[in-house]
C-alpha cells in the first residue's frame, strides 16, 4: 500500500511537468546586447530511493533541462529553445517528454513586428508522439521600456498531432489550422529580480467532430540572480484543454524551481 502511494505521488509530481503544449516565449527570451550569440541553460536533477519493504526497493531518477540560444542579425532574432524531462523508476524509463522550438522574429526595433515559428514535441506519458507546429504571428509591443514590457500577438498556425488512445495501441492522428494568441508582460524589478507572465489562447473548429477545441494556458516566472551568470528560476504553469483529442486530464499544472546559467 505504501509503495503504491509513493509511486502515485511520483507520477503526479512529474506528470505536472508535461504541460508543455504551449511555450512561454517571454521566459525564454534573451535580451540583445553587443554579443552576436547569447543563451542560457536551466537544469534540475533528483535521485533517491524509498521503500516500505526491504525486499522491494524503489529507486527514482529524474531530470529537467531547458536551454535558449539566440542569434542576433541586425534587427532580427533567430531563437532555438529546448526543454527535456526524463523520469526513471528502478530500471524502467517511465516519463520522456520534451520539445524543440525554432522562432524567427523580424524588425524587432518596431513596436509591431512579424514572427515565424516551427516546433517539434513529444510526451510519452500522455501518449503524444509527435506534435508538429508551424505558424506566423504579429507581435505588438504596447509598452516597451528598459525595465518593463507589455505585449500581445495574434497569429495562425498549423498543428499535426498523433495520440495513443489510453489503454490501447490505437493511434489517432489529426491536423488543424488554429488561431494562436498570447498576451503578457515582463518586469525587471531591480538588478537581481525579474518577473514575467504570458497567457495563451488557441482555438479551432473541428468539422469532423462538429465542435470547437480551445486551449488556455498561463505561466508565471520569478527569476532571481545570484551572480552575473548564475541564478534561480521559479515557475508556475496552469493549462486547460476543453476538448482533448483522446480522454486525458483536461487541467494540468506545474511548479518548478531550478538553477539557471547564462552565457
XYZ file of C-alpha atoms in Angstrom:
263
model
C 0.000 0.000 0.000
C 2.755 2.476 0.959
C 4.719 1.600 -2.155
C 1.656 2.353 -4.297
C 1.165 5.745 -2.619
C 4.822 6.594 -3.160
C 4.719 5.669 -6.839
C 1.446 7.505 -7.344
C 2.934 10.656 -5.790
C 5.950 10.441 -8.091
C 3.695 10.053 -11.133
C 1.537 13.039 -10.205
C 4.573 15.210 -9.475
C 6.318 14.550 -12.768
C 3.197 14.419 -14.908
C 2.698 18.054 -13.931
C 5.914 18.774 -15.854
C 4.258 17.573 -19.035
C 2.157 20.624 -19.786
C 4.480 21.962 -22.450
C 1.750 22.219 -25.056
C 2.204 25.983 -25.009
C 5.562 27.714 -24.838
C 6.364 30.675 -22.608
C 8.294 32.765 -25.092
C 8.910 35.621 -22.700
C 10.637 33.450 -20.117
C 12.857 32.038 -22.872
C 13.535 35.402 -24.498
C 17.125 36.619 -24.426
C 17.778 40.346 -24.462
C 20.125 41.693 -27.102
C 23.462 43.313 -26.286
C 26.744 43.577 -28.165
C 27.010 39.765 -28.445
C 26.123 38.001 -31.673
C 25.066 34.819 -29.845
C 23.635 34.579 -26.324
C 21.984 31.809 -24.340
C 21.054 30.287 -21.014
C 20.587 26.820 -19.550
C 18.412 25.737 -16.594
C 18.777 22.258 -15.093
C 17.252 20.328 -12.199
C 18.049 16.780 -11.065
C 16.576 14.368 -8.490
C 17.705 10.909 -7.406
C 16.785 8.883 -4.326
C 15.343 5.584 -3.136
C 12.481 4.985 -0.717
C 10.527 1.847 0.059
C 8.357 0.407 2.789
C 9.761 -3.079 2.254
C 13.430 -4.096 2.359
C 12.931 -6.624 -0.447
C 11.107 -4.188 -2.748
C 13.356 -1.157 -3.199
C 12.146 1.751 -5.290
C 14.828 3.851 -6.972
C 13.927 7.147 -8.558
C 15.875 9.292 -11.038
C 14.599 12.367 -12.822
C 15.927 15.458 -14.558
C 14.789 18.516 -16.482
C 16.958 20.586 -18.829
C 15.929 23.816 -20.537
C 18.014 25.920 -22.896
C 17.578 29.045 -25.009
C 20.058 30.187 -27.638
C 19.604 33.307 -29.767
C 21.427 34.539 -32.859
C 21.064 38.285 -33.488
C 21.032 39.611 -37.060
C 20.640 43.410 -37.244
C 17.034 43.993 -36.102
C 16.085 40.293 -36.266
C 16.497 37.329 -33.941
C 16.722 33.570 -34.547
C 15.960 31.666 -31.329
C 16.330 27.934 -30.623
C 14.536 26.796 -27.445
C 14.681 23.297 -25.924
C 13.026 21.571 -22.965
C 13.631 17.946 -21.943
C 12.256 15.987 -18.953
C 13.006 12.372 -18.046
C 11.974 10.038 -15.216
C 13.141 6.509 -14.461
C 11.733 4.265 -11.723
C 14.045 1.347 -10.946
C 15.424 0.257 -14.331
C 12.418 1.285 -16.402
C 12.149 4.627 -18.227
C 8.751 5.964 -17.197
C 8.422 9.523 -18.498
C 10.098 11.069 -21.503
C 8.899 14.426 -22.776
C 10.290 17.484 -24.495
C 10.168 19.962 -27.327
C 12.425 21.853 -29.724
C 11.232 25.270 -30.869
C 12.724 27.478 -33.589
C 11.474 31.082 -33.906
C 12.453 33.943 -36.212
C 11.458 37.497 -35.203
C 11.919 40.289 -37.745
C 12.179 44.091 -37.331
C 12.312 43.931 -33.530
C 13.086 47.633 -33.344
C 9.458 48.277 -34.348
C 6.538 48.089 -31.919
C 4.675 45.818 -34.347
C 6.754 43.093 -35.971
C 6.185 39.640 -37.521
C 7.263 36.275 -36.095
C 7.510 32.816 -37.682
C 7.995 29.545 -35.794
C 8.189 25.757 -36.026
C 8.094 23.249 -33.158
C 8.508 19.513 -32.582
C 7.152 17.938 -29.386
C 6.696 14.529 -27.757
C 5.150 13.304 -24.486
C 5.148 9.550 -23.980
C 3.331 9.676 -20.607
C 0.236 11.257 -22.178
C 0.570 9.290 -25.420
C 1.644 12.135 -27.715
C 4.193 11.408 -30.456
C 4.698 13.534 -32.353
C 3.266 17.059 -32.435
C 4.431 19.343 -35.248
C 3.582 23.057 -35.274
C 4.317 25.787 -37.813
C 2.878 29.281 -37.760
C 3.204 33.043 -38.015
C 2.134 35.913 -35.753
C 2.238 39.680 -35.439
C 3.646 40.862 -32.114
C 2.529 44.228 -30.710
C 4.753 45.818 -28.032
C 2.193 48.129 -26.425
C 4.654 49.274 -23.731
C 8.392 48.785 -24.116
C 10.857 50.432 -21.760
C 14.217 49.396 -20.387
C 12.622 47.669 -17.363
C 9.059 46.862 -18.428
C 7.270 45.498 -21.480
C 3.606 44.686 -22.155
C 2.718 42.905 -25.386
C 0.255 40.752 -27.284
C 0.282 38.767 -30.525
C -2.472 37.320 -32.743
C -1.440 34.585 -35.160
C -2.293 31.418 -37.044
C -0.628 28.012 -37.014
C -0.869 24.529 -38.497
C -0.739 21.703 -35.954
C -0.325 17.960 -36.513
C -0.761 15.512 -33.606
C -0.640 11.730 -33.147
C -2.172 10.444 -29.893
C -2.385 6.958 -28.408
C -5.848 6.139 -27.064
C -5.317 5.360 -23.337
C -5.249 1.636 -22.602
C -4.869 0.646 -26.255
C -2.296 0.560 -29.047
C -4.579 2.547 -31.356
C -3.420 5.951 -32.533
C -5.473 8.999 -33.508
C -3.912 11.428 -35.980
C -5.296 14.929 -36.529
C -4.219 18.195 -38.098
C -5.819 21.618 -37.754
C -5.375 25.218 -38.768
C -5.619 27.166 -35.493
C -5.815 30.683 -34.184
C -2.977 31.194 -31.693
C -2.800 34.302 -29.482
C -0.766 35.408 -26.472
C -0.594 38.380 -24.099
C 1.850 39.067 -21.281
C 4.404 41.289 -19.628
C 7.975 41.291 -18.349
C 9.153 43.448 -15.445
C 12.763 43.826 -14.335
C 12.085 44.812 -10.730
C 15.743 45.501 -9.989
C 19.204 44.215 -10.878
C 18.569 40.895 -9.118
C 14.886 40.142 -9.752
C 12.630 39.912 -12.800
C 9.032 38.708 -13.210
C 7.299 37.639 -16.388
C 3.966 36.099 -17.290
C 2.293 35.015 -20.507
C -1.256 33.874 -21.312
C -2.128 31.831 -24.393
C -5.408 31.103 -26.125
C -5.526 28.714 -29.082
C -8.697 27.595 -30.840
C -10.024 25.837 -33.930
C -13.260 24.347 -35.211
C -13.165 20.569 -35.715
C -15.559 19.997 -38.603
C -15.390 16.208 -38.235
C -16.343 16.233 -34.536
C -18.534 19.332 -35.036
C -17.135 21.227 -32.055
C -14.688 23.966 -31.085
C -11.405 22.896 -29.499
C -9.987 25.520 -27.113
C -6.675 25.569 -25.274
C -5.744 28.033 -22.493
C -2.504 28.488 -20.576
C -0.983 30.885 -18.060
C 2.607 30.850 -16.834
C 4.303 32.966 -14.167
C 8.076 33.079 -13.712
C 10.135 34.714 -10.991
C 13.857 34.808 -11.708
C 16.477 35.913 -9.192
C 20.156 36.480 -9.890
C 22.874 35.145 -7.582
C 25.880 36.139 -9.670
C 26.385 37.610 -13.138
C 25.854 34.203 -14.740
C 24.115 32.101 -12.068
C 20.521 32.464 -10.905
C 17.378 30.745 -9.592
C 14.198 30.259 -11.621
C 10.737 29.634 -10.070
C 7.887 28.851 -12.450
C 4.168 28.066 -12.104
C 2.030 26.966 -15.054
C -1.671 26.139 -15.355
C -3.214 24.950 -18.622
C -6.628 23.712 -19.724
C -7.898 21.996 -22.875
C -11.682 21.710 -23.096
C -11.862 19.074 -25.852
C -8.728 16.880 -25.877
C -8.277 14.546 -28.834
C -8.214 11.483 -26.550
C -9.568 11.142 -22.978
C -6.779 12.632 -20.858
C -6.711 15.098 -17.960
C -8.022 18.470 -19.141
C -6.376 20.669 -16.491
C -2.711 20.272 -15.612
C -0.416 22.430 -13.501
C 3.236 22.598 -12.655
C 5.571 24.279 -10.181
C 9.323 24.043 -10.723
C 12.437 25.554 -9.188
C 15.861 25.276 -10.762
C 19.316 26.736 -11.301
C 19.902 28.921 -14.357
C 23.256 29.557 -16.063
C 23.640 32.369 -18.610
C 26.414 32.684 -21.172
